[in-house]
Short mmCIF file of C-alpha atoms in Angstrom, two decimals:
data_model
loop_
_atom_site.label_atom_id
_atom_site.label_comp_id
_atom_site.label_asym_id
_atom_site.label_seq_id
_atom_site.Cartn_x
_atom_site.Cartn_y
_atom_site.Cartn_z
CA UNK L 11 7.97 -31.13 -4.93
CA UNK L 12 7.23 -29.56 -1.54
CA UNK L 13 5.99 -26.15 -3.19
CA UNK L 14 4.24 -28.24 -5.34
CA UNK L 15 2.30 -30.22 -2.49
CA UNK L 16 1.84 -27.54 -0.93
CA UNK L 17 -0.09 -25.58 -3.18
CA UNK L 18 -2.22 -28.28 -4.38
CA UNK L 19 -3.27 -29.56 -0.62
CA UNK L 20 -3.60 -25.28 -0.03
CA UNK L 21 -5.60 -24.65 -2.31
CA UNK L 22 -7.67 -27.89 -2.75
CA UNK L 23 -8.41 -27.69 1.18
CA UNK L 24 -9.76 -24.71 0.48
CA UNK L 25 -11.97 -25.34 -2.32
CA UNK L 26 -13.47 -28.17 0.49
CA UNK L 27 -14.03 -25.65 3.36
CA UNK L 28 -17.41 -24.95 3.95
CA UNK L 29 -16.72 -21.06 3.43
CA UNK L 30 -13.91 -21.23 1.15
CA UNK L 31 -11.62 -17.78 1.25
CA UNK L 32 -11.73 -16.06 -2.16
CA UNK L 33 -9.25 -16.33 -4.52
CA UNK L 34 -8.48 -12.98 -4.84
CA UNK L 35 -9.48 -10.88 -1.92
CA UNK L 36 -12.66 -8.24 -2.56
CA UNK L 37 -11.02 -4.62 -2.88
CA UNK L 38 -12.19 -2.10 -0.42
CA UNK L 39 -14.95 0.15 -1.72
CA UNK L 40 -14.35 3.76 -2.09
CA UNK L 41 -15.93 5.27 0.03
CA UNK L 42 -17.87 8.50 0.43
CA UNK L 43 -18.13 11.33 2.80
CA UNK L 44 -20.92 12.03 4.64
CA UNK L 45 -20.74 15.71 3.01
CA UNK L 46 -20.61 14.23 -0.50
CA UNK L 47 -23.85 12.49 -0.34
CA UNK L 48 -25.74 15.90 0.20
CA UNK L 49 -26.81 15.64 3.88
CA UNK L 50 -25.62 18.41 6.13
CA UNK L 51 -24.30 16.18 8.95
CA UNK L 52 -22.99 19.76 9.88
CA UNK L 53 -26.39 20.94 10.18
CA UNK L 54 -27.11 20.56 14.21
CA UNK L 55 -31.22 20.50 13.32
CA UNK L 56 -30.92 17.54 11.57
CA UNK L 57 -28.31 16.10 14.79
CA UNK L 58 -30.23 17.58 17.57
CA UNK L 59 -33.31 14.70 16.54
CA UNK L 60 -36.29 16.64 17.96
CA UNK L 61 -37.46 13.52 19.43
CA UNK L 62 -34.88 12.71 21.46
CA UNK L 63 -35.35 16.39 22.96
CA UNK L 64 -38.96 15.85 23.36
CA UNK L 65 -38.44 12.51 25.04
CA UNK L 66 -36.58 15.05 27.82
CA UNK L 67 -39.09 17.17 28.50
CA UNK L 68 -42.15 14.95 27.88
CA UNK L 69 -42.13 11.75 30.78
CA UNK L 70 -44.84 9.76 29.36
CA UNK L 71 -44.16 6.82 27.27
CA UNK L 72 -45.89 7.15 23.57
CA UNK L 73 -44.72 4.27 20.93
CA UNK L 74 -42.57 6.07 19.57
CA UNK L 75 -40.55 7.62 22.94
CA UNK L 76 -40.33 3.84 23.78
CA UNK L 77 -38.29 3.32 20.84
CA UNK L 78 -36.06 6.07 21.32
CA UNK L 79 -35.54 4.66 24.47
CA UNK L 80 -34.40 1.71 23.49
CA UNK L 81 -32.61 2.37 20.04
CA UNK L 82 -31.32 5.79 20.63
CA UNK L 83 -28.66 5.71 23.73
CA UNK L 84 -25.38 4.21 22.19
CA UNK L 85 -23.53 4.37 25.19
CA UNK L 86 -25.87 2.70 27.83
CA UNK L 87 -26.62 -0.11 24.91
CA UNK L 88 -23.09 -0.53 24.29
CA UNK L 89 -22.72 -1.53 28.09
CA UNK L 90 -25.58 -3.42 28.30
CA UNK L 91 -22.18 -6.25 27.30
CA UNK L 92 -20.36 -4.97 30.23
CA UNK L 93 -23.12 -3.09 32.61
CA UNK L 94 -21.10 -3.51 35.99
CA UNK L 95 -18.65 -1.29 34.13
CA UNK L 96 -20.18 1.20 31.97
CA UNK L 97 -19.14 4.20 32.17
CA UNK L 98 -21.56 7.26 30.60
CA UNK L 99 -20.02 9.83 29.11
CA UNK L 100 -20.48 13.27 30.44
CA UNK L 101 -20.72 14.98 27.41
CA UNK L 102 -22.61 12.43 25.85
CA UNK L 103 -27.27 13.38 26.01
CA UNK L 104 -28.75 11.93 28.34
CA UNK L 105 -32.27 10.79 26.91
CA UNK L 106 -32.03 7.52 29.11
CA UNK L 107 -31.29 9.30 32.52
CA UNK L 108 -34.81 11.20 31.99
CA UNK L 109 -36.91 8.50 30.68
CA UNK L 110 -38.92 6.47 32.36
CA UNK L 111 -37.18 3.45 31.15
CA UNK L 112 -34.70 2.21 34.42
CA UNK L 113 -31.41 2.49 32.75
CA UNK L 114 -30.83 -0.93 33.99
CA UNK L 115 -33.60 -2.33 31.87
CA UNK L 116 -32.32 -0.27 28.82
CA UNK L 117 -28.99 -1.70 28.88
CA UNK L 118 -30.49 -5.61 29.38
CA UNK L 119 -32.35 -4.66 25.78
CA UNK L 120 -30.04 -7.11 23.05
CA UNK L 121 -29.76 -5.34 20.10
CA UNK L 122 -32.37 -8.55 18.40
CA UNK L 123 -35.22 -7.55 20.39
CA UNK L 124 -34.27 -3.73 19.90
CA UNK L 125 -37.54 -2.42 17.86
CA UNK L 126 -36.37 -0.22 14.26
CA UNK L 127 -35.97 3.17 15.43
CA UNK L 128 -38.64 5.75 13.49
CA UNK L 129 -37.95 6.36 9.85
CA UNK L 130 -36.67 9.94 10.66
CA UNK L 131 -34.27 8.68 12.97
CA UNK L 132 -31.12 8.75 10.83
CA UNK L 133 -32.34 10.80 7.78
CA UNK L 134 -28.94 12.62 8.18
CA UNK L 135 -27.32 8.97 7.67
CA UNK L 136 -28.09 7.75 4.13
CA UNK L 137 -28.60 4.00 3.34
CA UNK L 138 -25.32 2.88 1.53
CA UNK L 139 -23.86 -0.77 0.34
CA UNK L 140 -20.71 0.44 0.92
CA UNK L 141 -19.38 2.55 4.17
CA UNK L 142 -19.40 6.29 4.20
CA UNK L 143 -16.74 8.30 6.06
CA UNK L 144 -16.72 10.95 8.46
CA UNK L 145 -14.60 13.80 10.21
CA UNK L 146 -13.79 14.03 13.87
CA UNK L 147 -16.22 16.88 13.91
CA UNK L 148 -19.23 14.59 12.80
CA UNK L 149 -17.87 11.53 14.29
CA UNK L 150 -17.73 13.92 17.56
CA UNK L 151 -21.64 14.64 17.08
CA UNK L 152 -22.99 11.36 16.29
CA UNK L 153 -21.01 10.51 19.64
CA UNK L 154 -22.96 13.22 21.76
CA UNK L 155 -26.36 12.69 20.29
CA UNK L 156 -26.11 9.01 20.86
CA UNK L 157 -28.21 6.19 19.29
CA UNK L 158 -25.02 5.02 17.16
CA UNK L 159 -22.90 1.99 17.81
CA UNK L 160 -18.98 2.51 18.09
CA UNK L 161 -16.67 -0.21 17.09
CA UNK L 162 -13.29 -0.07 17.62
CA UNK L 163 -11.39 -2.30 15.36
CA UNK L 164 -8.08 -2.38 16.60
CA UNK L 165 -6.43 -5.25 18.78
CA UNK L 166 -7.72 -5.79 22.22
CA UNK L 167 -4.63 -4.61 23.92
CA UNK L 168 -4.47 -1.53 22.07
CA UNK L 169 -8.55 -0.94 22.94
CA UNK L 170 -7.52 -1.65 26.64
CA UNK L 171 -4.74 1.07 26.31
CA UNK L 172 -7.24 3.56 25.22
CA UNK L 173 -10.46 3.45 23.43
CA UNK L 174 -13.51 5.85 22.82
CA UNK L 175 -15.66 6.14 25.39
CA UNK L 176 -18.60 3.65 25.06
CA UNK L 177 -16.93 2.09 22.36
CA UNK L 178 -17.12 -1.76 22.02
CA UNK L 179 -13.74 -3.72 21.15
CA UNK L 180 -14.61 -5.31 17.49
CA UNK L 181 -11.10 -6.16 16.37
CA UNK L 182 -11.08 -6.88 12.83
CA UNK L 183 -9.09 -9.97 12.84
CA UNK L 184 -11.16 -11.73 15.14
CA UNK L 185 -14.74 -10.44 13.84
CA UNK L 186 -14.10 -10.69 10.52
CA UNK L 187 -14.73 -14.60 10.91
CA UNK L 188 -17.52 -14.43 13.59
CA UNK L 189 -20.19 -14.48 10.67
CA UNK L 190 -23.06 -15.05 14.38
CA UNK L 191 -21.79 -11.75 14.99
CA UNK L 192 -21.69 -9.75 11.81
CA UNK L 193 -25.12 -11.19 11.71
CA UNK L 194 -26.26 -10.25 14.59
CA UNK L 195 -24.59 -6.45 13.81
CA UNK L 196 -26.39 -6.49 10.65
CA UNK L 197 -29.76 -6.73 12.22
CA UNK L 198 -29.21 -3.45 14.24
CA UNK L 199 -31.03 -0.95 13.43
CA UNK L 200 -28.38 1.79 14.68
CA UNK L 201 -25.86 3.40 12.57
CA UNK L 202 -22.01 1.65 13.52
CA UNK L 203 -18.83 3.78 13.66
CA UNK L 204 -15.78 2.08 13.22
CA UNK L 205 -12.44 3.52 13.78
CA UNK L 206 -8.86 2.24 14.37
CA UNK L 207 -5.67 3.81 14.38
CA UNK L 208 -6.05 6.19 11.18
CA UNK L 209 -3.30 7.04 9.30
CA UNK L 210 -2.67 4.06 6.99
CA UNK L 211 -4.75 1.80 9.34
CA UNK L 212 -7.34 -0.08 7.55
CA UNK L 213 -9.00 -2.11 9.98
CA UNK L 214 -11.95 0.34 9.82
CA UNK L 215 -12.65 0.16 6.59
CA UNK L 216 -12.36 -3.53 6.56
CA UNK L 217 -14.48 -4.28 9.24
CA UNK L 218 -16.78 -1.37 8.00
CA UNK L 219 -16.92 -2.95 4.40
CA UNK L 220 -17.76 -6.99 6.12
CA UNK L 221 -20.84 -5.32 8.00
CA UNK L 222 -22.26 -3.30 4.63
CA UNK L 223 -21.66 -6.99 2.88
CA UNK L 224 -23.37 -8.43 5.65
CA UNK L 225 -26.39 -6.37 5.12
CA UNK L 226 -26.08 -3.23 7.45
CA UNK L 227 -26.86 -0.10 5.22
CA UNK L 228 -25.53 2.47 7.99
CA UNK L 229 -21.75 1.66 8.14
CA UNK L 230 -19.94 4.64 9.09
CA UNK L 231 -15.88 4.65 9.23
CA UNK L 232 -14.12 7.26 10.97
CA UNK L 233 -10.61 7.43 9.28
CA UNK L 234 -8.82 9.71 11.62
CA UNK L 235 -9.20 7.37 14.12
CA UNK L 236 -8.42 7.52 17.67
CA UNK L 237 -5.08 9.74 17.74
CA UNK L 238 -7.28 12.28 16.12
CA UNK L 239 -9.82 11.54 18.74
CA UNK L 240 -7.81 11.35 21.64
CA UNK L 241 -5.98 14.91 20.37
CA UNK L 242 -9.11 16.79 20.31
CA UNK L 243 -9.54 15.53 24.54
CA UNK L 244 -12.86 14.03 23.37
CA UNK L 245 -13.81 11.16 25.70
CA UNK L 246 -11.19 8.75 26.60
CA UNK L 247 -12.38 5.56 28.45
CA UNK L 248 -9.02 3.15 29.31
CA UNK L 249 -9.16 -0.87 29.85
CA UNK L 250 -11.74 -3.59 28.50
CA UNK L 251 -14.74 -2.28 29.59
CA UNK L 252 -16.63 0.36 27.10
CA UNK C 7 21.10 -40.16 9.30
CA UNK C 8 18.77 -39.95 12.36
CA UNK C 9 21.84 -39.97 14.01
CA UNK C 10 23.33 -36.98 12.53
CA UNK C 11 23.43 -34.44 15.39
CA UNK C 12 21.96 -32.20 12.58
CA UNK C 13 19.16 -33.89 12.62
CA UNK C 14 18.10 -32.38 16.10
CA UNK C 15 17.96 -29.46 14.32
CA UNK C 16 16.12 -29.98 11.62
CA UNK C 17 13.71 -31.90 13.98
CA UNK C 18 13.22 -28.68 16.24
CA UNK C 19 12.52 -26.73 12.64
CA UNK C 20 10.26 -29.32 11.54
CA UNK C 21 7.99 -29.45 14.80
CA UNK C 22 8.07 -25.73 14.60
CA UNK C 23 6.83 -24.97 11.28
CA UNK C 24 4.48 -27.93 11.87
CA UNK C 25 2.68 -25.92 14.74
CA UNK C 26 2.95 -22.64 13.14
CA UNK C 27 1.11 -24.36 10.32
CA UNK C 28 -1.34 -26.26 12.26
CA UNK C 29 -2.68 -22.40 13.90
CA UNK C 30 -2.94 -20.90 9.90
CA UNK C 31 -4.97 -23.56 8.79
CA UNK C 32 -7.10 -23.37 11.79
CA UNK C 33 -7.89 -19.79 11.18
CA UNK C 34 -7.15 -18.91 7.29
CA UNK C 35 -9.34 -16.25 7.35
CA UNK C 36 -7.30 -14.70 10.18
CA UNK C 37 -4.39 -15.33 8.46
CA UNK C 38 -5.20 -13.71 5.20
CA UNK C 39 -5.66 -10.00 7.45
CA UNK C 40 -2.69 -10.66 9.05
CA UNK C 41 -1.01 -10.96 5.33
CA UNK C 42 -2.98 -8.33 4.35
CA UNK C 43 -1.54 -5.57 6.75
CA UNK C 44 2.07 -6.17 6.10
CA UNK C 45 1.02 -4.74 2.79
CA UNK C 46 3.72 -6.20 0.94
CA UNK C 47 1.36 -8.00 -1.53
CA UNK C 48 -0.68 -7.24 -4.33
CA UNK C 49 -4.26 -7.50 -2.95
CA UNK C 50 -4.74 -10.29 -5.50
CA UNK C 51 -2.28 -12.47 -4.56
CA UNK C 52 -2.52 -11.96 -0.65
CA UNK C 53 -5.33 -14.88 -0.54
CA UNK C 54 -3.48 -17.71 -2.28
CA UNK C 55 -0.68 -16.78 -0.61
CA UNK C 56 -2.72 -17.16 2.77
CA UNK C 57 -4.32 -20.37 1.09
CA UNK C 58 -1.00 -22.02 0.46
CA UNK C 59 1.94 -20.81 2.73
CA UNK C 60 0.54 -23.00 5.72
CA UNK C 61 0.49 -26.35 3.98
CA UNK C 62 4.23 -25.60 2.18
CA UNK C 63 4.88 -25.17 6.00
CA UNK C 64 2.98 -28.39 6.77
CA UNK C 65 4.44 -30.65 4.32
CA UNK C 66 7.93 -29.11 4.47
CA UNK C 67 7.77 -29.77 8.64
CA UNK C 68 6.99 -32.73 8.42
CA UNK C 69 9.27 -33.95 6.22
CA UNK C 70 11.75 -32.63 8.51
CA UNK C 71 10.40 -34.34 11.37
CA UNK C 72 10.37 -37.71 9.59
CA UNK C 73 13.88 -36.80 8.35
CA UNK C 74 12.68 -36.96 4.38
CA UNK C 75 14.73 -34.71 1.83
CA UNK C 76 16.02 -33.08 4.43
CA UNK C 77 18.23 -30.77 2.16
CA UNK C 78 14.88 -29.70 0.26
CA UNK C 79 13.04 -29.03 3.62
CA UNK C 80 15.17 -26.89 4.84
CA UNK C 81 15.97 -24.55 1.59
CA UNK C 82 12.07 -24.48 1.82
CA UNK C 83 11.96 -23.38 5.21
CA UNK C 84 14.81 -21.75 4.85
CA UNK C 85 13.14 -19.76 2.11
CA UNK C 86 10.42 -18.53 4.38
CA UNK C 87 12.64 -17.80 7.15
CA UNK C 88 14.01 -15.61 4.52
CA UNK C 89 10.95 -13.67 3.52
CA UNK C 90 10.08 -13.42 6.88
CA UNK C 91 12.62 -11.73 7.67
CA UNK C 92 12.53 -9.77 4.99
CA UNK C 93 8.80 -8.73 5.86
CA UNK C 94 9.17 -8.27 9.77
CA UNK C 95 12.33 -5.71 9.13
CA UNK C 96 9.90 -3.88 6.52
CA UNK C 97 7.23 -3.69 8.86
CA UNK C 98 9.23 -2.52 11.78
CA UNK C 99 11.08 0.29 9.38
CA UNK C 100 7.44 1.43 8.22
CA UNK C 101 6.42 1.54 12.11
CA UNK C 102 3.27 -0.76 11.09
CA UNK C 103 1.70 -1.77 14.55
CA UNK C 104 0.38 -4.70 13.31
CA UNK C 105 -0.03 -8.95 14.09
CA UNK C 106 2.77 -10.81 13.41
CA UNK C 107 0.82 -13.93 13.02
CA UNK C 108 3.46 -16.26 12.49
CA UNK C 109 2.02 -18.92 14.45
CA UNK C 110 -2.06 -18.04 13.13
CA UNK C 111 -4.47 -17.15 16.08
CA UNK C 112 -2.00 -17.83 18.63
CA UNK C 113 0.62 -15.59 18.11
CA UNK C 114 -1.17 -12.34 18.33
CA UNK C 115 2.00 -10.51 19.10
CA UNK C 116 2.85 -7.30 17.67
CA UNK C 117 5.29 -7.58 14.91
CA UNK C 118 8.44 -6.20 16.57
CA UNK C 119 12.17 -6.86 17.93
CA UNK C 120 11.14 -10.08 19.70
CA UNK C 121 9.44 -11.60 16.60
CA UNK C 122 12.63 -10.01 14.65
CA UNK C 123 15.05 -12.17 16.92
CA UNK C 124 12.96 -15.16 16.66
CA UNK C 125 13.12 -15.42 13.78
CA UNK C 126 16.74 -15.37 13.11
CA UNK C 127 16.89 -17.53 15.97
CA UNK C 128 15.37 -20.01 13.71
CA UNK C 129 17.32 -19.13 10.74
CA UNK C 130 19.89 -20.33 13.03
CA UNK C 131 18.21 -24.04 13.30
CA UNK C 132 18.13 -23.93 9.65
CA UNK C 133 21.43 -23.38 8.83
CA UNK C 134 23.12 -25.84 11.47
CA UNK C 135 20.23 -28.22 10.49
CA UNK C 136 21.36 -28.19 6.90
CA UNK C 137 23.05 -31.22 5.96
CA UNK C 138 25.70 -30.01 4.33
CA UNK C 139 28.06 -32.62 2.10
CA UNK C 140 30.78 -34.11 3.67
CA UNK C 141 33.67 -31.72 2.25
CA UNK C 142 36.40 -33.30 0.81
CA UNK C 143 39.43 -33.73 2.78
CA UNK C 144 42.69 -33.44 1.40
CA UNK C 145 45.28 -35.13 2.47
CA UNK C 146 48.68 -33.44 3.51
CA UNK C 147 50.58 -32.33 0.27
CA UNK C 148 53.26 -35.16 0.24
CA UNK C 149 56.76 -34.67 -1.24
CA UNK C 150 57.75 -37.07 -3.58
CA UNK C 151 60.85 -36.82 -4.14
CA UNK C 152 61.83 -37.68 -7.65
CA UNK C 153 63.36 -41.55 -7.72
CA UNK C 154 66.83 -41.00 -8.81
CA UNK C 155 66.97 -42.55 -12.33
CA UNK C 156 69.14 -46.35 -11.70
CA UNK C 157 71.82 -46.42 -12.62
#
């Protein structure tokens, strides 16, 4: 009688939620690597963005400089949420420290108001509905040419313990729900990274997989995760801020 | 009844699983992940599981609290305690850092010895909540000694 009550009060509450919860839940896509899909992420001419280098040596402020300046440094814009904080990351460019864009006004930009970057910007990135994956070694270039957003989806105290630098805390458990923020992540124009813990951790892929259903076409998951990260004595940033 | 010392028991249990429930319902969605990474599901069933274990919880509780079937209400919860168990000792031997989400949103722990111990703790309240049947009592094996026939 009780398993019966419960079920039927389960599962017809439920059915009267506004955004019921599936039945069955969606499998996670398989996903692709960024080799498979024919675009040499390897290829450092098609990292290196020629605009972004131009933007170093040229100081005046054409269209399309302005939108590198404010789509292309992943870093800064990912502590534009924390800007007392941020810390840049040595090894990561540094397009923002020689534009003529204040930093500070860069990092006050909110990703709504952040113009589409130029079509060329991520031609190395295809458009995909479901996420793609990548190595340490790509995952490790995107970082250091910038202009991508990292999300970390593990728990907040593990983020705190140790996160990549620049990386915003997105734990899947708690964003999976926040549909104002997958919306909001779904309007940015800049490829996301997630990682979590690799290994069997799926977090990634499922926090990866709710921004591609959301609408984002550039969802990239890095499955080795941080231990992988954190082993090759890439950037390390401890505590809650990025 | 109510004044079966048992019954403090079972109350404790009930007001438990009533507030464990209460933070799953809040949060299904929430819940679901947290079902999801004990991987100890099919992927199909992990939703209706996450749909329907709260409110077994719920209704079980509270008939606990208001001291209805108590015998069911406790097998019930007694039952989860069980699986439980079952699933925290699996995640802890598979070294899964992961949510134990026993009580939804608010228990963001990370599945390990604490959450192990708690919840035998409260396999504990469900066994000395049980109400078990008075046992019979026998009464001291009496000689009778055989009436000598009369005479």
């Amino acid at each position: 009688m009780i398993l019966a009550a419960g079920i039927g009060l389960g599962l017809g509450y439920n059915a009267l939620r506004a955004q019921p919860l599936p039945w069955v839940a969606k499998p996670l896509p398989q996903m692709k690597s960024l080799d498979s899909l024919g675009t040499s992420s390897d290829s450092s001419s098609s990292l290196d963005h020629p605009q972004i280098i131009e933007l170093s040596k040229d100081s005046t402020t054409s269209q399309v400089e302005r939108q590198h300046v404010t789509t292309m440094p992943v870093q800064p814009t990912i502590g534009a949420l924390d800007s007392s904080s941020h810390a840049v990351t040595k090894s990561a460019p540094s397009p923002v420290e020689t534009t003529t864009t204040p930093p500070a006004r860069a990092m006050d930009t909110t990703r709504v108001e952040t113009p589409p970057p130029a079509a060329n910007a991520f031609s190395d990135i295809p458009e995909s509905e479901d996420p793609i994956k990548v190595n340490l070694a790509q995952t490790k270039r995107f970082f250091d040419r910038g202009g991508v957003v990292i999300l970390d989806a593990r728990d907040p105290e593990e983020y705190a313990e140790g996160h990549i630098s620049g990386a915003l805390s997105a734990p899947t458990d708690s964003k999976m729900g926040d549909i104002e923020w997958l919306q909001k992540m779904a309007k940015d124009p800049r490829p996301i990274i997630c990682y979590c813990s690799g290994g069997d951790c799926e977090l990634s892929i499922e926090l990866a997989t709710e921004l591609t259903r959301t609408g984002h076409r550039r969802v990239l998951v890095f499955e080795d995760g941080f231990p992988a990260w954190q082993s090759a004595g890439y950037p390390v940033q401890e505590g809650t801020a990025p | 009844m109510i004044g079966d010392w048992r019954y403090l028991f079972r109350f404790a249990l009930g007001v438990l699983f009533l507030w464990a429930s209460l933070g799953k319902i809040a949060d299904i969605n929430h819940f679901a992940y947290d079902v999801h990474n004990f991987h100890l599901l099919p992927r199909a069933l992990e939703n209706v599981f996450a749909m329907v274990l709260p409110w077994i919880e719920l209704v079980a509780g509270l008939l606990l609290i208001l001291n209805v079937a108590p015998r069911s209400g406790v097998i019930v919860l007694g039952g989860l305690l069980v699986i439980f168990l079952v699933a925290i000792v699996s995640a802890l031997i598979r070294n899964l850092d992961i949510a134990c989400g026993c009580f939804g949103t608010k228990d963001a722990g990370v599945t390990g010895m604490v959450t192990l111990f708690r919840d035998i703790g409260f396999l504990a309240l469900a066994v000395l909540g049980y109400p078990w049947r008075n046992p019979v009592i026998l009464a001291e094996p009496v000689q009778i000694e055989a009436e000598s026939p009369p005479l």
